[in-house]
Coordinates of C-alpha atoms and ligand atoms in Angstrom, one line a residue:
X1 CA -15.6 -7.9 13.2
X2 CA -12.7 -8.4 10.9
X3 CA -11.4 -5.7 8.6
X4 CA -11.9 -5.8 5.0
X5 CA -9.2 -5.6 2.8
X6 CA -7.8 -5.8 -0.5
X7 CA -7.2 -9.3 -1.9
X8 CA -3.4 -9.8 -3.2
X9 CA -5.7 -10.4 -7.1
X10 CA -7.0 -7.0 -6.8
X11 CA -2.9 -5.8 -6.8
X12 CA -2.2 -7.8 -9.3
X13 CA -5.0 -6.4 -11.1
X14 CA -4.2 -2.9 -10.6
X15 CA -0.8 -3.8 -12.3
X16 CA -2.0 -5.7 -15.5
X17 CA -4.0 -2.3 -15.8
X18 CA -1.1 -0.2 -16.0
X19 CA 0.7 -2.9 -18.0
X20 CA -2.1 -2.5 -20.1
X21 CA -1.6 0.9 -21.1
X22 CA 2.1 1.1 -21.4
X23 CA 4.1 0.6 -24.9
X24 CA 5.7 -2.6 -26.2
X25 CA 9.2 -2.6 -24.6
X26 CA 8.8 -0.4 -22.2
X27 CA 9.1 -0.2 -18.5
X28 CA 7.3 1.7 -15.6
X29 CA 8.9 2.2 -12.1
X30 CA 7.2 3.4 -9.3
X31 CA 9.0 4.0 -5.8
X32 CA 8.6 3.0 -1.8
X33 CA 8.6 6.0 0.7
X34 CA 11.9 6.6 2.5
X35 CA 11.8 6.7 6.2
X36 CA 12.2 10.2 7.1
X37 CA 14.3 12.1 10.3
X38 CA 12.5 13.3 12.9
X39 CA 16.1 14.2 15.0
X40 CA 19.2 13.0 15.0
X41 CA 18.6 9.1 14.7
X42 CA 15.2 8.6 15.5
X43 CA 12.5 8.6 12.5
X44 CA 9.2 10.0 11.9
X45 CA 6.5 6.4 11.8
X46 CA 6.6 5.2 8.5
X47 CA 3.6 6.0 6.0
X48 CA 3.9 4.7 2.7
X49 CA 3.8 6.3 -0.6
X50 CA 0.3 6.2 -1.6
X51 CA 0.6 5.3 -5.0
X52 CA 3.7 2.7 -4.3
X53 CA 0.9 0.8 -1.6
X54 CA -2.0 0.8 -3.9
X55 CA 0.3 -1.4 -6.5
X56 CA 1.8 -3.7 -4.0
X57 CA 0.3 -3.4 -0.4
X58 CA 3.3 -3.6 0.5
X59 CA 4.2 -1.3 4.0
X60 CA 8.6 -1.8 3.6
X61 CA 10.4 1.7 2.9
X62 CA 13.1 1.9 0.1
X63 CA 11.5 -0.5 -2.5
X64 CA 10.9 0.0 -6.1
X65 CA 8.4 -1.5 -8.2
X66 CA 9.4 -2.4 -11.9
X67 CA 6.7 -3.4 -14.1
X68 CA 7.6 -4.6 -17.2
X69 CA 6.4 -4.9 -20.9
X70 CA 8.2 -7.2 -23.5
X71 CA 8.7 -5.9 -27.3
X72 CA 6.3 -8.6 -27.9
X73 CA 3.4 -7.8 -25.1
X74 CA 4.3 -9.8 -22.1
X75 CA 4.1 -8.3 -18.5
X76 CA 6.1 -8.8 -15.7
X77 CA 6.5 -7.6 -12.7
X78 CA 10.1 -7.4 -10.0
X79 CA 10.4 -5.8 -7.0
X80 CA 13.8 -5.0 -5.0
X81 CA 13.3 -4.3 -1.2
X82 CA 14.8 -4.2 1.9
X83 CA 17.1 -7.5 1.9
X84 CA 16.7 -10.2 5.1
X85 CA 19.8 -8.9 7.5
X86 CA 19.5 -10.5 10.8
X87 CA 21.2 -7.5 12.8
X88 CA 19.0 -4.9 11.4
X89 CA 15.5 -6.5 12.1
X90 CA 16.9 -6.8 15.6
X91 CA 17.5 -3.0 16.0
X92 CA 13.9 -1.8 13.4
X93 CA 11.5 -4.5 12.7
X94 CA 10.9 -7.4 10.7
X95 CA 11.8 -7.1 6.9
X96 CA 9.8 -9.2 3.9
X97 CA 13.4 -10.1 2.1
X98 CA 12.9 -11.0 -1.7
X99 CA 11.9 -14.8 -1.3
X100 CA 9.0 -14.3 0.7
X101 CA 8.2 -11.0 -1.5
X102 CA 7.6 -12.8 -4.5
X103 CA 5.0 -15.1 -3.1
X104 CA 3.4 -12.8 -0.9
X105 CA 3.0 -10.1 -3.2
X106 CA 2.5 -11.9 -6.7
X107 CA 5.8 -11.2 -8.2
X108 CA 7.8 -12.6 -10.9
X109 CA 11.0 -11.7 -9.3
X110 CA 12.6 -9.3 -6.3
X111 CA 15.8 -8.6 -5.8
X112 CA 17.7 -6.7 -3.1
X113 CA 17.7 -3.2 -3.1
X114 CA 21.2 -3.2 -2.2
X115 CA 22.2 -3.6 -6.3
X116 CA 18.9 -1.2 -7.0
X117 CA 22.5 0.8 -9.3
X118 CA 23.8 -2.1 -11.4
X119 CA 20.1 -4.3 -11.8
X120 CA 18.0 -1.5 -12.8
X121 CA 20.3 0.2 -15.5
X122 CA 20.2 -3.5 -16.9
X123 CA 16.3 -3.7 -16.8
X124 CA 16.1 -0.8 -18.7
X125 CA 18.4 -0.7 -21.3
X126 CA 17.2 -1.8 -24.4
X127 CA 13.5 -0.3 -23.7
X128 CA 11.8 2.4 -25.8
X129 CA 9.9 4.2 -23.1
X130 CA 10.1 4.6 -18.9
X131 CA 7.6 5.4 -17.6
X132 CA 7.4 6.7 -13.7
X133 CA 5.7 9.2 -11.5
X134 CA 7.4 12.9 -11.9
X135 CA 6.6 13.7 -8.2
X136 CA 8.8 10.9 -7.2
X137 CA 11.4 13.7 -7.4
X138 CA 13.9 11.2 -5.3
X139 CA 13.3 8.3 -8.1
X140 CA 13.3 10.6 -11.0
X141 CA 17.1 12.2 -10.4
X142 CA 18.1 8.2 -9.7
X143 CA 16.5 7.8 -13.1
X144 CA 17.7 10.6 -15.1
X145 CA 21.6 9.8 -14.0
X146 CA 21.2 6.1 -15.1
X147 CA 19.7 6.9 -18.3
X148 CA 22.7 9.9 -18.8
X149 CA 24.9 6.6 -17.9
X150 CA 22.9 4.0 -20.5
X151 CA 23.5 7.2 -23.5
X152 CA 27.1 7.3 -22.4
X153 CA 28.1 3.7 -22.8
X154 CA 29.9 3.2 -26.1
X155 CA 28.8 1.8 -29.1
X156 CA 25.7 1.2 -27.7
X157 CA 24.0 4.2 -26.6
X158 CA 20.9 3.6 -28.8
X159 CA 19.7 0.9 -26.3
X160 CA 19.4 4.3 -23.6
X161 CA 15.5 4.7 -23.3
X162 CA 14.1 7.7 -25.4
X163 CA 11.6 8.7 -23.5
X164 CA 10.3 9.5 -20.3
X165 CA 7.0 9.6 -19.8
X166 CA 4.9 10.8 -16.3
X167 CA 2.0 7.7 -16.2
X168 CA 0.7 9.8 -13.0
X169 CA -2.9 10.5 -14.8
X170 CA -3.3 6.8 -15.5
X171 CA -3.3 6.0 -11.8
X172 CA -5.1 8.9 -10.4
X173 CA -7.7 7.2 -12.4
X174 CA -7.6 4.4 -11.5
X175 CA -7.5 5.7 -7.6
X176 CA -10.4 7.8 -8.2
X177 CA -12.9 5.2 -8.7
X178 CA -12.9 3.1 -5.5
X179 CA -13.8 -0.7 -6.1
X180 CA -16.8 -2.7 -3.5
X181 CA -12.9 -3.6 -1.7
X182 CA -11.7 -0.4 -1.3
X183 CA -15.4 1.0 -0.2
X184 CA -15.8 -1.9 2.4
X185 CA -12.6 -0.4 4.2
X186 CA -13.7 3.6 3.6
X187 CA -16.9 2.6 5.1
X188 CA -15.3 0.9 7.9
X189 CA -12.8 3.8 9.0
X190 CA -15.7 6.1 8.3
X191 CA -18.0 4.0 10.7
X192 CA -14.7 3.6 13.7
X193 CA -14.5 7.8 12.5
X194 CA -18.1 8.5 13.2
X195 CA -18.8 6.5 16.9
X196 CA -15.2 8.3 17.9
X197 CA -16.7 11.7 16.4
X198 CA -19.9 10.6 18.9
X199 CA -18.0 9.6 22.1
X200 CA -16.1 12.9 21.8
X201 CA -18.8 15.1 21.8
X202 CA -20.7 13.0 24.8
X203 CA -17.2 13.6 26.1
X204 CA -16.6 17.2 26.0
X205 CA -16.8 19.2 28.9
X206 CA -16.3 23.4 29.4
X207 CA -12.8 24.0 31.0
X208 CA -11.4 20.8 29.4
X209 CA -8.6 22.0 26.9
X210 CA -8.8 21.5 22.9
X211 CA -6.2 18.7 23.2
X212 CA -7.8 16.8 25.6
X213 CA -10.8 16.6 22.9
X214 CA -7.9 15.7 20.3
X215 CA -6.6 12.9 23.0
X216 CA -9.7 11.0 23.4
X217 CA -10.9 11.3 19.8
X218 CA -7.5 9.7 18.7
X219 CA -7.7 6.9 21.5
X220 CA -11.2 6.3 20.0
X221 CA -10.0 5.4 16.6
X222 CA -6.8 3.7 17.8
X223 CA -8.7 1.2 20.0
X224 CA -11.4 0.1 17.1
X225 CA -8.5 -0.6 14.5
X226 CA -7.6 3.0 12.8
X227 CA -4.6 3.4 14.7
X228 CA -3.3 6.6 13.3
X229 CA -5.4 9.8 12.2
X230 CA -5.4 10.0 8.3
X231 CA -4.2 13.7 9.0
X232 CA -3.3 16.1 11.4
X233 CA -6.5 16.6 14.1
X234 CA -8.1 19.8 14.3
X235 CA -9.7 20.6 17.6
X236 CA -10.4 24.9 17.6
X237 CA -13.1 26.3 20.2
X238 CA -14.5 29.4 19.7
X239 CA -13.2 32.2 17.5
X240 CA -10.5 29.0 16.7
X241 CA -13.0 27.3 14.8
X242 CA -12.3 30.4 12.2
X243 CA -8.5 29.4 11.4
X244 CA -8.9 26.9 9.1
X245 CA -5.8 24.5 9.5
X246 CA -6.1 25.3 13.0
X247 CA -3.6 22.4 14.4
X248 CA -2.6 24.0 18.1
X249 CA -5.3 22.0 20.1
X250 CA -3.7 23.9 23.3
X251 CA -6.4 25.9 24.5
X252 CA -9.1 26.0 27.3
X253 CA -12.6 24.8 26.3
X254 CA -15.4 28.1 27.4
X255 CA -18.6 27.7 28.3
X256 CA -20.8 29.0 25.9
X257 CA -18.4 28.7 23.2
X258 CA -18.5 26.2 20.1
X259 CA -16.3 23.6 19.4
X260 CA -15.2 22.6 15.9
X261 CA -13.6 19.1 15.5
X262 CA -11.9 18.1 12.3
X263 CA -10.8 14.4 12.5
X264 CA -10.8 11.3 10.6
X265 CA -9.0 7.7 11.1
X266 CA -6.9 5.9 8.6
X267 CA -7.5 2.5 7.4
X268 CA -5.0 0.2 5.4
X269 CA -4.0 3.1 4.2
X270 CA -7.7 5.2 3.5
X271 CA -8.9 7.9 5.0
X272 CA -12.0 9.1 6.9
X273 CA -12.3 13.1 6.8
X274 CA -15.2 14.3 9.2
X275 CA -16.2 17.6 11.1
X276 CA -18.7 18.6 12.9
X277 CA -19.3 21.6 15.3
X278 CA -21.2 21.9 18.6
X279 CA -21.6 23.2 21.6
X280 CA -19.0 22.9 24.4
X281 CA -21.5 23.2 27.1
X282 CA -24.0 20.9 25.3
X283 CA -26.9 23.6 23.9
X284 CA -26.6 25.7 21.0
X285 CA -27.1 29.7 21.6
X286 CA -29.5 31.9 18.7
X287 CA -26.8 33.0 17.2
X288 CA -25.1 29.9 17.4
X289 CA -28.3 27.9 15.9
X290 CA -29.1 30.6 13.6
X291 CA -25.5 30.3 11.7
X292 CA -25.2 26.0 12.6
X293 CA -28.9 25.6 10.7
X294 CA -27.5 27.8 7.3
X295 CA -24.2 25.6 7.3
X296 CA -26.4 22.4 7.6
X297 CA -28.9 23.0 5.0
X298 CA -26.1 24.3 2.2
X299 CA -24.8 20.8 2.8
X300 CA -28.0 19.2 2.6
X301 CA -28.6 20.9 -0.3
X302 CA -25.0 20.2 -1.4
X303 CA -25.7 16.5 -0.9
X304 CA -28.5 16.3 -3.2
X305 CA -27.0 17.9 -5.8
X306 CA -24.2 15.3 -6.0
X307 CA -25.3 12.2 -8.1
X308 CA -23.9 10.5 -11.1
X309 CA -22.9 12.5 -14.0
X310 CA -23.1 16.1 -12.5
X311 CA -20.7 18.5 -11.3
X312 CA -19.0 19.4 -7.9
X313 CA -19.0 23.1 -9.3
X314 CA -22.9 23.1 -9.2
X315 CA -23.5 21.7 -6.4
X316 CA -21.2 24.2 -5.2
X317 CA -23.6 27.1 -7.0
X318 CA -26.4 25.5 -5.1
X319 CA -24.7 25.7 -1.6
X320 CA -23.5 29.3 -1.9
X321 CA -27.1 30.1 -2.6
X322 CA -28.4 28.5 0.7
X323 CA -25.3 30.3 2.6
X324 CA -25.8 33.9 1.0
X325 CA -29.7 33.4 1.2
X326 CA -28.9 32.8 5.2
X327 CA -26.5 35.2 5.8
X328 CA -28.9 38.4 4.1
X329 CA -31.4 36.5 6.3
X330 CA -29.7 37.1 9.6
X331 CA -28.2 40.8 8.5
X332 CA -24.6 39.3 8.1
X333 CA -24.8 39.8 4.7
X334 CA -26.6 43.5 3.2
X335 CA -27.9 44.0 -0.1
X336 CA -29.9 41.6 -2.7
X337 CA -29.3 38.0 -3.7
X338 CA -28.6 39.0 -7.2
X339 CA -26.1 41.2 -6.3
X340 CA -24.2 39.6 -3.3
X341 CA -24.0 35.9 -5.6
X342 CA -22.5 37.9 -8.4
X343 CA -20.2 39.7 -6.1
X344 CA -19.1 36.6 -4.3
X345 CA -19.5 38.4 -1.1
X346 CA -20.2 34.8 1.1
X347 CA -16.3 34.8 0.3
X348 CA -15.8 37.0 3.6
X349 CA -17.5 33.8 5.5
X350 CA -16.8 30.9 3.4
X351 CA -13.2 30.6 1.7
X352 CA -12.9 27.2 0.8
X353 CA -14.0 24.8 -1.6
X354 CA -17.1 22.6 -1.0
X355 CA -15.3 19.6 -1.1
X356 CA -12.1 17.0 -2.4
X357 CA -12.3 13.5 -3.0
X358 CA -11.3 10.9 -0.6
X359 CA -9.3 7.5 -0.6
X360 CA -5.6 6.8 0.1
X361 CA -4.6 10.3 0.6
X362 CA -7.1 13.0 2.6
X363 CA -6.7 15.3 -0.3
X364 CA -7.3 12.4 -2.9
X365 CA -5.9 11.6 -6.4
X366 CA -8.4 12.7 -9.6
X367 CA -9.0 15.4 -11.9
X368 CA -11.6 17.7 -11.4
X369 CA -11.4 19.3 -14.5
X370 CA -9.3 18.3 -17.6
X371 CA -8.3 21.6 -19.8
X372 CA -10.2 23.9 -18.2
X373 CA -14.0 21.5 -18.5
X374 CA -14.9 20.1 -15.0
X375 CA -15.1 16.1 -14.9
X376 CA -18.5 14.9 -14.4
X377 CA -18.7 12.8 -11.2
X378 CA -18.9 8.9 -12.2
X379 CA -20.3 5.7 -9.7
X380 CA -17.7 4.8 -7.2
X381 CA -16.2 8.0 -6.2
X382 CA -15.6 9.5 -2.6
X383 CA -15.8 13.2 -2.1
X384 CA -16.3 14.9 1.3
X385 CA -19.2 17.9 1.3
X386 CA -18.1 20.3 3.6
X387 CA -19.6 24.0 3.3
X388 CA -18.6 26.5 6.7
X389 CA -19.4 29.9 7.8
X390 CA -16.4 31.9 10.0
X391 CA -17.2 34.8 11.3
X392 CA -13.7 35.9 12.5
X393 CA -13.6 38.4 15.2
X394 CA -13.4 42.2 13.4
X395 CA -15.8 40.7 10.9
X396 CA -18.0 43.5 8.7
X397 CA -21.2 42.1 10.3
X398 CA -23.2 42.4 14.0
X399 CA -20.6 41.6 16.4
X400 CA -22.8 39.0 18.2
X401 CA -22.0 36.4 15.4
X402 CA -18.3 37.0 15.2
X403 CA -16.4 34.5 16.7
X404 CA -18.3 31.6 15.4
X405 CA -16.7 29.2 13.0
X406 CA -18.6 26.1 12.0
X407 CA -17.9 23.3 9.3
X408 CA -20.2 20.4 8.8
X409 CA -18.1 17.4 7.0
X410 CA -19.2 14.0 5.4
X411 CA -18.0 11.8 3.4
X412 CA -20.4 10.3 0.1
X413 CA -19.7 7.5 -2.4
X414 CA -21.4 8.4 -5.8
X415 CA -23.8 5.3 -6.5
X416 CA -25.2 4.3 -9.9
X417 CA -28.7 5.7 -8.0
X418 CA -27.1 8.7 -6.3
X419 CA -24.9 8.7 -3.6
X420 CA -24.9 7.2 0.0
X421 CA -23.5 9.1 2.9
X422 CA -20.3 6.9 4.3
X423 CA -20.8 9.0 7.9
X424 CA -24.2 9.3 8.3
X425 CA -23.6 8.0 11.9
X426 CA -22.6 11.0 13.3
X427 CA -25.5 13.1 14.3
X428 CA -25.7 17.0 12.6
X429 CA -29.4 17.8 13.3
X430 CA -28.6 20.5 15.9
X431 CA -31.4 18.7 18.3
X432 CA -29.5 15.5 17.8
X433 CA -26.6 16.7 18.9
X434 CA -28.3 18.6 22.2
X435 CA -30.0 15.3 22.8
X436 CA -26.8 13.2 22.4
X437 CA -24.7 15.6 24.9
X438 CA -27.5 15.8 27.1
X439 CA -27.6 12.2 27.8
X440 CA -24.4 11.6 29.2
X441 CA -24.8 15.1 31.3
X442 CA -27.6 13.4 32.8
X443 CA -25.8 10.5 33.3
X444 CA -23.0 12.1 34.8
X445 CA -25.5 14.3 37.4
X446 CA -26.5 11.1 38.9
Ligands
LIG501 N1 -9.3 17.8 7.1 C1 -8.9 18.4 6.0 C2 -10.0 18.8 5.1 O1 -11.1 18.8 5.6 O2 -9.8 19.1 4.0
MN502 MN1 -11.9 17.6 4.0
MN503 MN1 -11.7 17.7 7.3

């Protein structure tokens, strides 16, 4: 099957949007990634900025994108990149160069970014407003020292730009609500994400180690076309299930034990974001169940609650209802419902939010709430759901729960109707998941 992706009229799109909203005479300049040192003269693999690639698609560090606005309307847009130098894509890779740049990318012009000092201060003198991203730190000192230079020039500092404005809230708009182009290639990862989440766990054997779990789940979305992870894999058995950003993935997988695995392939650039949580040696114990079946059904219940026009922070309200409910249920928690909700005592056992939307970046682009009022959820936005429970070793509860941490993770697009569930592939019924296992233990006995 070949991979969707994002025609070169939806980029050009995206930036007669933005040209849309800026001034008369104005200009808005967004910058590439640099490649970044990982020692001495070897780099860290190249990932581009994710607001640069959703304007161009265009995968070359040290580029800037100017988009223009004449006093009169017009729009154009002029890149510079990474000039054609013969020597250099011997030594690091093939480079675009400006000619091929303006056809392949729908430009109006590129130059090199070698003269990025004398071409830009031209562009922009003479214009009212700049607009740019302020967390483009890099870009933003480059900025501020050419228009100190423009004010400086004599007899003509009036044609300096006045203003500075941060256009970040326009885009995170725009990134928020995914279009059918960008949700063909979220459901793809998520569907290479999900039959990688299911090989690993047929996988999984006791006495394997955490990163051997990590290995195979990476190879898995390598080989179907997600070659890198969209963010660092988490792989913790046991009581490591109860660090959250538990990255080591260096121990010994026990018997008896749960494992928690927190992984999700990139895309073109978008990310899948799924955990789930099962048993290392195949079968669920009670304690085990008991604590898996409260997780499940807050998210469940979690799911449901996210449609069109409502709010994460109720659907939230509704899942820490299920979890405290569960938790007084199996003696974790002491005292009444009343009391524990408004004491916010599941906070011992769940410490995270329910969820964070989902596109170019795992922790994706959007407002959630806009001074101080939460932003209803609209059609065409990607959230994961993703309630736990960690009992951490020491907890204030019967010891024969501590040591369990389990996080149950989809992905959902909210549809006009409701929302549909991008990684419904992986199983999270707990007898799905025994059944799955037990398969290929079967298998394996013959
Ligand atoms: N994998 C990071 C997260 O779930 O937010
Ligand atoms: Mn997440
Ligand atoms: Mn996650």
């Amino acid at each position: 099957m070949t991979a969707p992706i994002i025609e070169l009229v939806e980029y050009q799109a995206r930036r007669n949007a933005i040209l849309t909203q800026m001034t008369c005479n104005s200009a808005c300049v967004i910058s590439a990634n640099k490649l970044l040192t990982r020692s001495n003269d070897t780099e860290y693999v190249f990932r581009q900025d994710s607001y640069f690639w959703y304007l161009t698609g265009f995968n070359e560090p040290d580029a800037i994108l100017v988009l223009l606005k004449s006093a009169t309307g017009l729009g154009s847009c002029i890149m510079f990149c990474q000039p054609k130098d013969a020597l250099a894509e011997i030594w690091h890779g093939r480079r675009l160069g400006c000619l091929a740049a303006v056809e392949q990318l729908g430009l109006d012009d590129a130059f090199d970014n070698t003269d990025i000092d004398s071409a830009l201060p031209a562009l922009l003198s003479g214009v009212d407003a700049v607009y740019s991203l302020y967390q483009q730190t890099h870009l933003q000192t480059r900025l501020n020292h050419m228009i100190t230079a423009l004010k400086q020039v004599p007899k003509k500092s009036d044609l300096a730009p006045s203003q500075l404005i941060d256009c970040q809230a326009w885009l995170d708009q725009m990134r928020l609500l995914k279009s059918p182009a960008e949700l063909a290639i979220m459901q793809a990862v998520a569907d290479i994400s999900a039959d990688a989440h299911r090989v690993t766990m047929q996988y999984c054997q006791s006495g394997m180690n955490e990163y051997q779990l990590e290995a195979q789940i990476q190879y898995q979305f390598a080989v179907h076309g997600a070659r890198s992870p969209a963010y660092t894999t988490i792989v913790g058995g046991g009581a490591n299930a109860c660090i959250l950003h538990y990255t080591d993935n260096n121990q010994t997988l026990r018997d008896g034990d749960l494992v928690l695995i927190d992984a999700g392939g990139e895309l073109q650039g978008y990310a899948a974001d799924i955990t789930r949580t099962f048993p290392v040696n195949g079968k669920f114990s009670a304690q085990q169940a008991a604590l898996y079946d409260i997780v499940l059904q807050a998210q469940l219940v979690a799911i449901d609650c996210l449609q069109p026009n409502t709010f994460i922070t109720d659907a939230n309200t509704a899942c820490v209802e299920v979890l405290t409910q569960g938790l007084l249920e199996l003696g974790v928690l002491t005292g009444t419902l009343a009391d524990n909700l408004e004491q916010l005592t599941y906070r011992q056992y769940f410490m995270h939010g329910l969820g964070h939307y989902l596109g170019l970046d795992v922790h994706d682009v959007g407002a959630y709430a806009v001074k101080g009022h939460s932003c209803a959820l609209q059609p065409g936005t990607v959230m994961t759901v993703e309630p736990g429970l960690y009992i951490a070793p020491g907890s204030p509860c019967p010891a024969e729960f501590h040591g369990i941490g389990i996080r149950i993770e989809d992905n959902i697009v909210i549809t006009n109707e409701g929302n549909h569930v991008l990684t419904h592939a992986v199983p999270k019924d707990r007898l799905e998941i025994e059944a799955l296992m037990s398969t290929v233990r079967e298998l394996s006995r013959q």
